[in-house]
Amino acid sequence: MSGGPVRAPLMQEVVGRLRDAVASGRWPVGERIPPEPELVAEFGVSRGTLREAVKALAHAGLLEVLRGDGTYVRATSEISATAQRVYREHADEDVLQVRFALDTQTARLAAQAADPLVVAELRELLARRRAAWDAADYPGWSEADWGFHLRVAEASGNPLLHELYASFGDVFHGTKMVQRLEAGFDGCLASGHDELVEAIAAGDAEAAVRTVIANLDYCMSWVPRRQPAR
């Protein structure tokens, strides 16, 4: 279809379809979306309408347009895109302090649900985490560890809390949290992990919170303290 005036309602419809494709995982984070001619044909819109829709999602942080290369997915939602940008502007100590609030609440709610299927999944993730750590497979360990915490957040039963937690993405398990690379760091600490699973299995919300706090206190001890302002 040829170019022409972009109709706002149609453009918003295309924005919605693109957003749904990203959120559903059809186009995973880090991957390039299909080329423009393919999307024009799929959506039945003009190049101008498609470009405006892509531009809107690029402004929101979900997509990134690289001239001469293509358009890549950078986040799965506006919440995730905004959170990743904001969190990277703050110190590790600030990020972990926010995580205290999120982790304790997800643990509390997951324990109140006490779902045996969730407990089995969490134990499997911890087994993978232990095997990867013992094999010095840091990427595998990180993936299993993050999957564990994200599954606890999902088990909270609160979809907004889960989305907020997921929005941290590689901020929790990326370049900011470097303490795990230092000699002596225990990558398979029982607190907040094995002990958390047992608390969830027992439906003990308070025990779940206590072990999460113990884990985050340990992580905080490895984070360089912010220097006081002079």
mmCIF file with all atom_site columns, C-alpha atoms in Angstrom:
data_model
loop_
_atom_site.group_PDB
_atom_site.id
_atom_site.type_symbol
_atom_site.label_atom_id
_atom_site.label_alt_id
_atom_site.label_comp_id
_atom_site.label_asym_id
_atom_site.label_entity_id
_atom_site.label_seq_id
_atom_site.pdbx_PDB_ins_code
_atom_site.Cartn_x
_atom_site.Cartn_y
_atom_site.Cartn_z
_atom_site.occupancy
_atom_site.B_iso_or_equiv
_atom_site.pdbx_formal_charge
_atom_site.auth_seq_id
_atom_site.auth_comp_id
_atom_site.auth_asym_id
_atom_site.auth_atom_id
_atom_site.pdbx_PDB_model_num
ATOM 1   C CA . MET A 1 1   ? 0.000  0.000   0.000  1.00 0.00 ? 1   MET A CA 1
ATOM 2   C CA . SER A 1 2   ? 1.272  3.517   -0.764 1.00 0.00 ? 2   SER A CA 1
ATOM 3   C CA . GLY A 1 3   ? 1.915  6.247   1.703  1.00 0.00 ? 3   GLY A CA 1
ATOM 4   C CA . GLY A 1 4   ? -0.596 8.938   2.655  1.00 0.00 ? 4   GLY A CA 1
ATOM 5   C CA . PRO A 1 5   ? -2.083 10.673  5.668  1.00 0.00 ? 5   PRO A CA 1
ATOM 6   C CA . VAL A 1 6   ? -1.849 8.530   8.780  1.00 0.00 ? 6   VAL A CA 1
ATOM 7   C CA . ARG A 1 7   ? -5.226 7.985   10.454 1.00 0.00 ? 7   ARG A CA 1
ATOM 8   C CA . ALA A 1 8   ? -4.811 8.107   14.226 1.00 0.00 ? 8   ALA A CA 1
ATOM 9   C CA . PRO A 1 9   ? -7.298 5.312   15.076 1.00 0.00 ? 9   PRO A CA 1
ATOM 10  C CA . LEU A 1 10  ? -5.675 2.989   12.544 1.00 0.00 ? 10  LEU A CA 1
ATOM 11  C CA . MET A 1 11  ? -2.199 3.827   13.807 1.00 0.00 ? 11  MET A CA 1
ATOM 12  C CA . GLN A 1 12  ? -3.275 3.102   17.396 1.00 0.00 ? 12  GLN A CA 1
ATOM 13  C CA . GLU A 1 13  ? -4.674 -0.246  16.237 1.00 0.00 ? 13  GLU A CA 1
ATOM 14  C CA . VAL A 1 14  ? -1.303 -1.119  14.703 1.00 0.00 ? 14  VAL A CA 1
ATOM 15  C CA . VAL A 1 15  ? 0.445  0.012   17.901 1.00 0.00 ? 15  VAL A CA 1
ATOM 16  C CA . GLY A 1 16  ? -1.781 -2.388  19.829 1.00 0.00 ? 16  GLY A CA 1
ATOM 17  C CA . ARG A 1 17  ? -1.043 -5.285  17.503 1.00 0.00 ? 17  ARG A CA 1
ATOM 18  C CA . LEU A 1 18  ? 2.686  -4.661  17.663 1.00 0.00 ? 18  LEU A CA 1
ATOM 19  C CA . ARG A 1 19  ? 2.551  -4.355  21.447 1.00 0.00 ? 19  ARG A CA 1
ATOM 20  C CA . ASP A 1 20  ? 0.609  -7.620  21.723 1.00 0.00 ? 20  ASP A CA 1
ATOM 21  C CA . ALA A 1 21  ? 3.178  -9.402  19.547 1.00 0.00 ? 21  ALA A CA 1
ATOM 22  C CA . VAL A 1 22  ? 5.980  -8.202  21.802 1.00 0.00 ? 22  VAL A CA 1
ATOM 23  C CA . ALA A 1 23  ? 4.162  -8.934  25.072 1.00 0.00 ? 23  ALA A CA 1
ATOM 24  C CA . SER A 1 24  ? 3.231  -12.445 23.934 1.00 0.00 ? 24  SER A CA 1
ATOM 25  C CA . GLY A 1 25  ? 6.834  -13.299 23.125 1.00 0.00 ? 25  GLY A CA 1
ATOM 26  C CA . ARG A 1 26  ? 6.213  -13.690 19.419 1.00 0.00 ? 26  ARG A CA 1
ATOM 27  C CA . TRP A 1 27  ? 9.216  -11.422 19.003 1.00 0.00 ? 27  TRP A CA 1
ATOM 28  C CA . PRO A 1 28  ? 11.481 -11.994 22.038 1.00 0.00 ? 28  PRO A CA 1
ATOM 29  C CA . VAL A 1 29  ? 13.517 -9.250  23.679 1.00 0.00 ? 29  VAL A CA 1
ATOM 30  C CA . GLY A 1 30  ? 16.760 -8.716  21.799 1.00 0.00 ? 30  GLY A CA 1
ATOM 31  C CA . GLU A 1 31  ? 15.458 -10.063 18.495 1.00 0.00 ? 31  GLU A CA 1
ATOM 32  C CA . ARG A 1 32  ? 14.654 -8.151  15.315 1.00 0.00 ? 32  ARG A CA 1
ATOM 33  C CA . ILE A 1 33  ? 11.019 -7.822  14.297 1.00 0.00 ? 33  ILE A CA 1
ATOM 34  C CA . PRO A 1 34  ? 10.005 -8.781  10.718 1.00 0.00 ? 34  PRO A CA 1
ATOM 35  C CA . PRO A 1 35  ? 10.968 -6.348  7.949  1.00 0.00 ? 35  PRO A CA 1
ATOM 36  C CA . GLU A 1 36  ? 8.653  -3.502  7.001  1.00 0.00 ? 36  GLU A CA 1
ATOM 37  C CA . PRO A 1 37  ? 7.217  -5.032  3.780  1.00 0.00 ? 37  PRO A CA 1
ATOM 38  C CA . GLU A 1 38  ? 6.224  -8.171  5.668  1.00 0.00 ? 38  GLU A CA 1
ATOM 39  C CA . LEU A 1 39  ? 4.457  -6.220  8.422  1.00 0.00 ? 39  LEU A CA 1
ATOM 40  C CA . VAL A 1 40  ? 2.731  -3.920  5.920  1.00 0.00 ? 40  VAL A CA 1
ATOM 41  C CA . ALA A 1 41  ? 1.298  -6.981  4.201  1.00 0.00 ? 41  ALA A CA 1
ATOM 42  C CA . GLU A 1 42  ? 0.321  -8.662  7.472  1.00 0.00 ? 42  GLU A CA 1
ATOM 43  C CA . PHE A 1 43  ? -1.422 -5.625  8.953  1.00 0.00 ? 43  PHE A CA 1
ATOM 44  C CA . GLY A 1 44  ? -2.845 -4.315  5.685  1.00 0.00 ? 44  GLY A CA 1
ATOM 45  C CA . VAL A 1 45  ? -1.710 -0.749  6.307  1.00 0.00 ? 45  VAL A CA 1
ATOM 46  C CA . SER A 1 46  ? 0.485  1.816   4.604  1.00 0.00 ? 46  SER A CA 1
ATOM 47  C CA . ARG A 1 47  ? 4.201  2.162   5.263  1.00 0.00 ? 47  ARG A CA 1
ATOM 48  C CA . GLY A 1 48  ? 3.509  5.532   6.856  1.00 0.00 ? 48  GLY A CA 1
ATOM 49  C CA . THR A 1 49  ? 1.045  4.073   9.357  1.00 0.00 ? 49  THR A CA 1
ATOM 50  C CA . LEU A 1 50  ? 3.413  1.257   10.253 1.00 0.00 ? 50  LEU A CA 1
ATOM 51  C CA . ARG A 1 51  ? 6.336  3.623   10.699 1.00 0.00 ? 51  ARG A CA 1
ATOM 52  C CA . GLU A 1 52  ? 4.350  5.886   13.003 1.00 0.00 ? 52  GLU A CA 1
ATOM 53  C CA . ALA A 1 53  ? 3.313  2.896   15.092 1.00 0.00 ? 53  ALA A CA 1
ATOM 54  C CA . VAL A 1 54  ? 6.894  1.656   15.317 1.00 0.00 ? 54  VAL A CA 1
ATOM 55  C CA . LYS A 1 55  ? 8.046  5.165   16.218 1.00 0.00 ? 55  LYS A CA 1
ATOM 56  C CA . ALA A 1 56  ? 5.492  5.313   19.052 1.00 0.00 ? 56  ALA A CA 1
ATOM 57  C CA . LEU A 1 57  ? 6.712  2.039   20.536 1.00 0.00 ? 57  LEU A CA 1
ATOM 58  C CA . ALA A 1 58  ? 10.338 3.097   20.079 1.00 0.00 ? 58  ALA A CA 1
ATOM 59  C CA . HIS A 1 59  ? 9.585  6.278   22.036 1.00 0.00 ? 59  HIS A CA 1
ATOM 60  C CA . ALA A 1 60  ? 8.009  4.127   24.769 1.00 0.00 ? 60  ALA A CA 1
ATOM 61  C CA . GLY A 1 61  ? 11.165 1.990   24.908 1.00 0.00 ? 61  GLY A CA 1
ATOM 62  C CA . LEU A 1 62  ? 9.702  -1.297  23.656 1.00 0.00 ? 62  LEU A CA 1
ATOM 63  C CA . LEU A 1 63  ? 11.447 -1.092  20.266 1.00 0.00 ? 63  LEU A CA 1
ATOM 64  C CA . GLU A 1 64  ? 14.701 0.353   18.979 1.00 0.00 ? 64  GLU A CA 1
ATOM 65  C CA . VAL A 1 65  ? 15.159 1.311   15.339 1.00 0.00 ? 65  VAL A CA 1
ATOM 66  C CA . LEU A 1 66  ? 18.713 0.812   14.069 1.00 0.00 ? 66  LEU A CA 1
ATOM 67  C CA . ARG A 1 67  ? 19.179 2.421   10.665 1.00 0.00 ? 67  ARG A CA 1
ATOM 68  C CA . GLY A 1 68  ? 20.447 0.001   8.072  1.00 0.00 ? 68  GLY A CA 1
ATOM 69  C CA . ASP A 1 69  ? 19.897 -2.961  10.392 1.00 0.00 ? 69  ASP A CA 1
ATOM 70  C CA . GLY A 1 70  ? 16.271 -3.163  11.462 1.00 0.00 ? 70  GLY A CA 1
ATOM 71  C CA . THR A 1 71  ? 14.019 -2.747  14.473 1.00 0.00 ? 71  THR A CA 1
ATOM 72  C CA . TYR A 1 72  ? 14.730 -4.683  17.673 1.00 0.00 ? 72  TYR A CA 1
ATOM 73  C CA . VAL A 1 73  ? 12.633 -5.541  20.721 1.00 0.00 ? 73  VAL A CA 1
ATOM 74  C CA . ARG A 1 74  ? 14.060 -3.959  23.880 1.00 0.00 ? 74  ARG A CA 1
ATOM 75  C CA . ALA A 1 75  ? 11.288 -4.511  26.456 1.00 0.00 ? 75  ALA A CA 1
ATOM 76  C CA . THR A 1 76  ? 8.000  -6.386  26.753 1.00 0.00 ? 76  THR A CA 1
ATOM 77  C CA . SER A 1 77  ? 5.916  -3.515  28.143 1.00 0.00 ? 77  SER A CA 1
ATOM 78  C CA . GLU A 1 78  ? 6.007  0.186   28.901 1.00 0.00 ? 78  GLU A CA 1
ATOM 79  C CA . ILE A 1 79  ? 6.443  -0.640  32.589 1.00 0.00 ? 79  ILE A CA 1
ATOM 80  C CA . SER A 1 80  ? 9.462  -2.807  31.827 1.00 0.00 ? 80  SER A CA 1
ATOM 81  C CA . ALA A 1 81  ? 11.008 -0.233  29.488 1.00 0.00 ? 81  ALA A CA 1
ATOM 82  C CA . THR A 1 82  ? 10.595 2.615   31.959 1.00 0.00 ? 82  THR A CA 1
ATOM 83  C CA . ALA A 1 83  ? 11.782 0.561   34.917 1.00 0.00 ? 83  ALA A CA 1
ATOM 84  C CA . GLN A 1 84  ? 14.924 -0.646  33.183 1.00 0.00 ? 84  GLN A CA 1
ATOM 85  C CA . ARG A 1 85  ? 15.855 2.911   32.242 1.00 0.00 ? 85  ARG A CA 1
ATOM 86  C CA . VAL A 1 86  ? 15.149 4.338   35.694 1.00 0.00 ? 86  VAL A CA 1
ATOM 87  C CA . TYR A 1 87  ? 16.773 1.539   37.699 1.00 0.00 ? 87  TYR A CA 1
ATOM 88  C CA . ARG A 1 88  ? 20.034 1.832   35.781 1.00 0.00 ? 88  ARG A CA 1
ATOM 89  C CA . GLU A 1 89  ? 20.292 5.431   36.929 1.00 0.00 ? 89  GLU A CA 1
ATOM 90  C CA . HIS A 1 90  ? 20.468 4.396   40.570 1.00 0.00 ? 90  HIS A CA 1
ATOM 91  C CA . ALA A 1 91  ? 23.119 2.760   42.703 1.00 0.00 ? 91  ALA A CA 1
ATOM 92  C CA . ASP A 1 92  ? 23.182 -0.982  43.410 1.00 0.00 ? 92  ASP A CA 1
ATOM 93  C CA . GLU A 1 93  ? 22.273 -0.245  47.028 1.00 0.00 ? 93  GLU A CA 1
ATOM 94  C CA . ASP A 1 94  ? 19.111 1.595   45.926 1.00 0.00 ? 94  ASP A CA 1
ATOM 95  C CA . VAL A 1 95  ? 18.107 -1.257  43.617 1.00 0.00 ? 95  VAL A CA 1
ATOM 96  C CA . LEU A 1 96  ? 18.530 -3.876  46.336 1.00 0.00 ? 96  LEU A CA 1
ATOM 97  C CA . GLN A 1 97  ? 16.578 -1.814  48.845 1.00 0.00 ? 97  GLN A CA 1
ATOM 98  C CA . VAL A 1 98  ? 13.656 -1.706  46.422 1.00 0.00 ? 98  VAL A CA 1
ATOM 99  C CA . ARG A 1 99  ? 14.005 -5.444  45.982 1.00 0.00 ? 99  ARG A CA 1
ATOM 100 C CA . PHE A 1 100 ? 13.493 -5.918  49.739 1.00 0.00 ? 100 PHE A CA 1
ATOM 101 C CA . ALA A 1 101 ? 9.969  -4.587  49.316 1.00 0.00 ? 101 ALA A CA 1
ATOM 102 C CA . LEU A 1 102 ? 9.153  -6.675  46.251 1.00 0.00 ? 102 LEU A CA 1
ATOM 103 C CA . ASP A 1 103 ? 10.753 -9.953  47.357 1.00 0.00 ? 103 ASP A CA 1
ATOM 104 C CA . THR A 1 104 ? 9.210  -9.967  50.812 1.00 0.00 ? 104 THR A CA 1
ATOM 105 C CA . GLN A 1 105 ? 5.723  -9.385  49.466 1.00 0.00 ? 105 GLN A CA 1
ATOM 106 C CA . THR A 1 106 ? 6.001  -11.967 46.683 1.00 0.00 ? 106 THR A CA 1
ATOM 107 C CA . ALA A 1 107 ? 7.309  -14.507 49.197 1.00 0.00 ? 107 ALA A CA 1
ATOM 108 C CA . ARG A 1 108 ? 4.504  -13.759 51.656 1.00 0.00 ? 108 ARG A CA 1
ATOM 109 C CA . LEU A 1 109 ? 1.781  -14.148 49.032 1.00 0.00 ? 109 LEU A CA 1
ATOM 110 C CA . ALA A 1 110 ? 3.354  -17.245 47.459 1.00 0.00 ? 110 ALA A CA 1
ATOM 111 C CA . ALA A 1 111 ? 3.443  -18.930 50.874 1.00 0.00 ? 111 ALA A CA 1
ATOM 112 C CA . GLN A 1 112 ? -0.183 -18.054 51.486 1.00 0.00 ? 112 GLN A CA 1
ATOM 113 C CA . ALA A 1 113 ? -1.060 -19.786 48.203 1.00 0.00 ? 113 ALA A CA 1
ATOM 114 C CA . ALA A 1 114 ? 1.146  -22.837 49.032 1.00 0.00 ? 114 ALA A CA 1
ATOM 115 C CA . ASP A 1 115 ? 0.688  -24.494 45.611 1.00 0.00 ? 115 ASP A CA 1
ATOM 116 C CA . PRO A 1 116 ? 2.378  -27.971 45.447 1.00 0.00 ? 116 PRO A CA 1
ATOM 117 C CA . LEU A 1 117 ? 2.951  -27.610 41.686 1.00 0.00 ? 117 LEU A CA 1
ATOM 118 C CA . VAL A 1 118 ? 4.781  -24.319 42.236 1.00 0.00 ? 118 VAL A CA 1
ATOM 119 C CA . VAL A 1 119 ? 6.883  -25.914 44.971 1.00 0.00 ? 119 VAL A CA 1
ATOM 120 C CA . ALA A 1 120 ? 7.918  -28.705 42.591 1.00 0.00 ? 120 ALA A CA 1
ATOM 121 C CA . GLU A 1 121 ? 8.875  -26.172 39.898 1.00 0.00 ? 121 GLU A CA 1
ATOM 122 C CA . LEU A 1 122 ? 10.887 -24.128 42.380 1.00 0.00 ? 122 LEU A CA 1
ATOM 123 C CA . ARG A 1 123 ? 12.793 -27.191 43.569 1.00 0.00 ? 123 ARG A CA 1
ATOM 124 C CA . GLU A 1 124 ? 13.635 -28.087 39.984 1.00 0.00 ? 124 GLU A CA 1
ATOM 125 C CA . LEU A 1 125 ? 14.942 -24.573 39.343 1.00 0.00 ? 125 LEU A CA 1
ATOM 126 C CA . LEU A 1 126 ? 17.113 -24.750 42.464 1.00 0.00 ? 126 LEU A CA 1
ATOM 127 C CA . ALA A 1 127 ? 18.534 -28.101 41.343 1.00 0.00 ? 127 ALA A CA 1
ATOM 128 C CA . ARG A 1 128 ? 19.469 -26.540 37.995 1.00 0.00 ? 128 ARG A CA 1
ATOM 129 C CA . ARG A 1 129 ? 20.926 -23.551 39.817 1.00 0.00 ? 129 ARG A CA 1
ATOM 130 C CA . ARG A 1 130 ? 23.103 -25.760 42.039 1.00 0.00 ? 130 ARG A CA 1
ATOM 131 C CA . ALA A 1 131 ? 24.333 -27.868 39.103 1.00 0.00 ? 131 ALA A CA 1
ATOM 132 C CA . ALA A 1 132 ? 25.249 -24.757 37.095 1.00 0.00 ? 132 ALA A CA 1
ATOM 133 C CA . TRP A 1 133 ? 27.053 -23.133 40.035 1.00 0.00 ? 133 TRP A CA 1
ATOM 134 C CA . ASP A 1 134 ? 29.041 -26.303 40.770 1.00 0.00 ? 134 ASP A CA 1
ATOM 135 C CA . ALA A 1 135 ? 30.020 -26.453 37.086 1.00 0.00 ? 135 ALA A CA 1
ATOM 136 C CA . ALA A 1 136 ? 31.096 -22.787 37.112 1.00 0.00 ? 136 ALA A CA 1
ATOM 137 C CA . ASP A 1 137 ? 28.413 -22.133 34.498 1.00 0.00 ? 137 ASP A CA 1
ATOM 138 C CA . TYR A 1 138 ? 27.587 -18.554 35.437 1.00 0.00 ? 138 TYR A CA 1
ATOM 139 C CA . PRO A 1 139 ? 25.056 -17.898 32.618 1.00 0.00 ? 139 PRO A CA 1
ATOM 140 C CA . GLY A 1 140 ? 23.214 -21.116 33.490 1.00 0.00 ? 140 GLY A CA 1
ATOM 141 C CA . TRP A 1 141 ? 23.279 -20.277 37.193 1.00 0.00 ? 141 TRP A CA 1
ATOM 142 C CA . SER A 1 142 ? 22.006 -16.758 36.561 1.00 0.00 ? 142 SER A CA 1
ATOM 143 C CA . GLU A 1 143 ? 19.184 -17.984 34.338 1.00 0.00 ? 143 GLU A CA 1
ATOM 144 C CA . ALA A 1 144 ? 18.007 -20.565 36.883 1.00 0.00 ? 144 ALA A CA 1
ATOM 145 C CA . ASP A 1 145 ? 18.343 -18.156 39.810 1.00 0.00 ? 145 ASP A CA 1
ATOM 146 C CA . TRP A 1 146 ? 16.375 -15.418 38.071 1.00 0.00 ? 146 TRP A CA 1
ATOM 147 C CA . GLY A 1 147 ? 13.799 -17.976 36.911 1.00 0.00 ? 147 GLY A CA 1
ATOM 148 C CA . PHE A 1 148 ? 13.382 -19.065 40.522 1.00 0.00 ? 148 PHE A CA 1
ATOM 149 C CA . HIS A 1 149 ? 12.716 -15.567 41.853 1.00 0.00 ? 149 HIS A CA 1
ATOM 150 C CA . LEU A 1 150 ? 10.464 -14.705 38.929 1.00 0.00 ? 150 LEU A CA 1
ATOM 151 C CA . ARG A 1 151 ? 8.422  -17.886 39.532 1.00 0.00 ? 151 ARG A CA 1
ATOM 152 C CA . VAL A 1 152 ? 7.977  -16.920 43.182 1.00 0.00 ? 152 VAL A CA 1
ATOM 153 C CA . ALA A 1 153 ? 6.725  -13.517 42.032 1.00 0.00 ? 153 ALA A CA 1
ATOM 154 C CA . GLU A 1 154 ? 4.305  -15.181 39.633 1.00 0.00 ? 154 GLU A CA 1
ATOM 155 C CA . ALA A 1 155 ? 3.137  -17.527 42.393 1.00 0.00 ? 155 ALA A CA 1
ATOM 156 C CA . SER A 1 156 ? 2.131  -14.477 44.434 1.00 0.00 ? 156 SER A CA 1
ATOM 157 C CA . GLY A 1 157 ? -1.048 -14.422 42.354 1.00 0.00 ? 157 GLY A CA 1
ATOM 158 C CA . ASN A 1 158 ? -0.774 -10.653 41.890 1.00 0.00 ? 158 ASN A CA 1
ATOM 159 C CA . PRO A 1 159 ? -0.219 -9.963  38.159 1.00 0.00 ? 159 PRO A CA 1
ATOM 160 C CA . LEU A 1 160 ? 0.829  -6.342  38.717 1.00 0.00 ? 160 LEU A CA 1
ATOM 161 C CA . LEU A 1 161 ? 3.375  -7.343  41.359 1.00 0.00 ? 161 LEU A CA 1
ATOM 162 C CA . HIS A 1 162 ? 4.702  -10.011 38.993 1.00 0.00 ? 162 HIS A CA 1
ATOM 163 C CA . GLU A 1 163 ? 5.021  -7.488  36.153 1.00 0.00 ? 163 GLU A CA 1
ATOM 164 C CA . LEU A 1 164 ? 6.808  -4.983  38.382 1.00 0.00 ? 164 LEU A CA 1
ATOM 165 C CA . TYR A 1 165 ? 9.204  -7.682  39.537 1.00 0.00 ? 165 TYR A CA 1
ATOM 166 C CA . ALA A 1 166 ? 9.848  -8.864  35.989 1.00 0.00 ? 166 ALA A CA 1
ATOM 167 C CA . SER A 1 167 ? 10.543 -5.275  34.953 1.00 0.00 ? 167 SER A CA 1
ATOM 168 C CA . PHE A 1 168 ? 13.832 -5.403  36.841 1.00 0.00 ? 168 PHE A CA 1
ATOM 169 C CA . GLY A 1 169 ? 15.028 -7.986  34.329 1.00 0.00 ? 169 GLY A CA 1
ATOM 170 C CA . ASP A 1 170 ? 18.780 -7.863  33.910 1.00 0.00 ? 170 ASP A CA 1
ATOM 171 C CA . VAL A 1 171 ? 19.029 -5.079  36.477 1.00 0.00 ? 171 VAL A CA 1
ATOM 172 C CA . PHE A 1 172 ? 18.684 -7.766  39.165 1.00 0.00 ? 172 PHE A CA 1
ATOM 173 C CA . HIS A 1 173 ? 20.729 -10.306 37.247 1.00 0.00 ? 173 HIS A CA 1
ATOM 174 C CA . GLY A 1 174 ? 22.827 -8.197  34.919 1.00 0.00 ? 174 GLY A CA 1
ATOM 175 C CA . THR A 1 175 ? 25.851 -5.975  35.078 1.00 0.00 ? 175 THR A CA 1
ATOM 176 C CA . LYS A 1 176 ? 24.747 -3.978  38.132 1.00 0.00 ? 176 LYS A CA 1
ATOM 177 C CA . MET A 1 177 ? 24.828 -6.903  40.545 1.00 0.00 ? 177 MET A CA 1
ATOM 178 C CA . VAL A 1 178 ? 28.491 -7.874  40.221 1.00 0.00 ? 178 VAL A CA 1
ATOM 179 C CA . GLN A 1 179 ? 28.985 -9.197  43.763 1.00 0.00 ? 179 GLN A CA 1
ATOM 180 C CA . ARG A 1 180 ? 28.371 -12.778 42.606 1.00 0.00 ? 180 ARG A CA 1
ATOM 181 C CA . LEU A 1 181 ? 31.581 -12.635 40.561 1.00 0.00 ? 181 LEU A CA 1
ATOM 182 C CA . GLU A 1 182 ? 33.756 -11.925 43.567 1.00 0.00 ? 182 GLU A CA 1
ATOM 183 C CA . ALA A 1 183 ? 35.719 -14.686 45.290 1.00 0.00 ? 183 ALA A CA 1
ATOM 184 C CA . GLY A 1 184 ? 33.882 -16.018 48.322 1.00 0.00 ? 184 GLY A CA 1
ATOM 185 C CA . PHE A 1 185 ? 30.365 -15.120 47.217 1.00 0.00 ? 185 PHE A CA 1
ATOM 186 C CA . ASP A 1 186 ? 27.953 -18.000 47.908 1.00 0.00 ? 186 ASP A CA 1
ATOM 187 C CA . GLY A 1 187 ? 25.858 -18.444 44.759 1.00 0.00 ? 187 GLY A CA 1
ATOM 188 C CA . CYS A 1 188 ? 23.711 -21.144 46.333 1.00 0.00 ? 188 CYS A CA 1
ATOM 189 C CA . LEU A 1 189 ? 22.819 -19.608 49.667 1.00 0.00 ? 189 LEU A CA 1
ATOM 190 C CA . ALA A 1 190 ? 20.011 -21.555 51.360 1.00 0.00 ? 190 ALA A CA 1
ATOM 191 C CA . SER A 1 191 ? 18.433 -18.386 52.727 1.00 0.00 ? 191 SER A CA 1
ATOM 192 C CA . GLY A 1 192 ? 15.854 -17.008 50.340 1.00 0.00 ? 192 GLY A CA 1
ATOM 193 C CA . HIS A 1 193 ? 16.035 -20.125 48.201 1.00 0.00 ? 193 HIS A CA 1
ATOM 194 C CA . ASP A 1 194 ? 15.887 -23.655 49.690 1.00 0.00 ? 194 ASP A CA 1
ATOM 195 C CA . GLU A 1 195 ? 14.531 -22.285 52.958 1.00 0.00 ? 195 GLU A CA 1
ATOM 196 C CA . LEU A 1 196 ? 12.025 -20.156 51.042 1.00 0.00 ? 196 LEU A CA 1
ATOM 197 C CA . VAL A 1 197 ? 10.730 -23.200 49.178 1.00 0.00 ? 197 VAL A CA 1
ATOM 198 C CA . GLU A 1 198 ? 10.217 -25.047 52.457 1.00 0.00 ? 198 GLU A CA 1
ATOM 199 C CA . ALA A 1 199 ? 8.367  -22.053 53.910 1.00 0.00 ? 199 ALA A CA 1
ATOM 200 C CA . ILE A 1 200 ? 6.136  -21.858 50.820 1.00 0.00 ? 200 ILE A CA 1
ATOM 201 C CA . ALA A 1 201 ? 5.475  -25.607 51.002 1.00 0.00 ? 201 ALA A CA 1
ATOM 202 C CA . ALA A 1 202 ? 4.504  -25.233 54.659 1.00 0.00 ? 202 ALA A CA 1
ATOM 203 C CA . GLY A 1 203 ? 2.328  -22.189 53.967 1.00 0.00 ? 203 GLY A CA 1
ATOM 204 C CA . ASP A 1 204 ? 4.393  -20.211 56.493 1.00 0.00 ? 204 ASP A CA 1
ATOM 205 C CA . ALA A 1 205 ? 4.305  -16.629 55.224 1.00 0.00 ? 205 ALA A CA 1
ATOM 206 C CA . GLU A 1 206 ? 6.340  -15.152 58.083 1.00 0.00 ? 206 GLU A CA 1
ATOM 207 C CA . ALA A 1 207 ? 9.111  -17.738 57.695 1.00 0.00 ? 207 ALA A CA 1
ATOM 208 C CA . ALA A 1 208 ? 9.153  -16.975 53.960 1.00 0.00 ? 208 ALA A CA 1
ATOM 209 C CA . VAL A 1 209 ? 9.660  -13.286 54.663 1.00 0.00 ? 209 VAL A CA 1
ATOM 210 C CA . ARG A 1 210 ? 12.406 -13.929 57.218 1.00 0.00 ? 210 ARG A CA 1
ATOM 211 C CA . THR A 1 211 ? 14.480 -16.090 54.890 1.00 0.00 ? 211 THR A CA 1
ATOM 212 C CA . VAL A 1 212 ? 14.104 -13.617 52.011 1.00 0.00 ? 212 VAL A CA 1
ATOM 213 C CA . ILE A 1 213 ? 15.364 -10.811 54.255 1.00 0.00 ? 213 ILE A CA 1
ATOM 214 C CA . ALA A 1 214 ? 18.327 -12.954 55.308 1.00 0.00 ? 214 ALA A CA 1
ATOM 215 C CA . ASN A 1 215 ? 19.226 -13.545 51.650 1.00 0.00 ? 215 ASN A CA 1
ATOM 216 C CA . LEU A 1 216 ? 18.966 -9.870  50.711 1.00 0.00 ? 216 LEU A CA 1
ATOM 217 C CA . ASP A 1 217 ? 20.950 -8.832  53.787 1.00 0.00 ? 217 ASP A CA 1
ATOM 218 C CA . TYR A 1 218 ? 23.686 -11.169 52.571 1.00 0.00 ? 218 TYR A CA 1
ATOM 219 C CA . CYS A 1 219 ? 23.560 -9.709  49.050 1.00 0.00 ? 219 CYS A CA 1
ATOM 220 C CA . MET A 1 220 ? 23.616 -6.195  50.477 1.00 0.00 ? 220 MET A CA 1
ATOM 221 C CA . SER A 1 221 ? 26.792 -7.019  52.402 1.00 0.00 ? 221 SER A CA 1
ATOM 222 C CA . TRP A 1 222 ? 28.554 -7.523  49.058 1.00 0.00 ? 222 TRP A CA 1
ATOM 223 C CA . VAL A 1 223 ? 27.390 -4.241  47.528 1.00 0.00 ? 223 VAL A CA 1
ATOM 224 C CA . PRO A 1 224 ? 29.765 -1.260  47.775 1.00 0.00 ? 224 PRO A CA 1
ATOM 225 C CA . ARG A 1 225 ? 28.269 1.355   50.056 1.00 0.00 ? 225 ARG A CA 1
ATOM 226 C CA . ARG A 1 226 ? 27.364 4.714   48.616 1.00 0.00 ? 226 ARG A CA 1
ATOM 227 C CA . GLN A 1 227 ? 29.937 7.359   49.449 1.00 0.00 ? 227 GLN A CA 1
ATOM 228 C CA . PRO A 1 228 ? 28.516 10.185  51.596 1.00 0.00 ? 228 PRO A CA 1
ATOM 229 C CA . ALA A 1 229 ? 28.184 13.545  49.884 1.00 0.00 ? 229 ALA A CA 1
ATOM 230 C CA . ARG A 1 230 ? 30.901 16.041  50.751 1.00 0.00 ? 230 ARG A CA 1
#
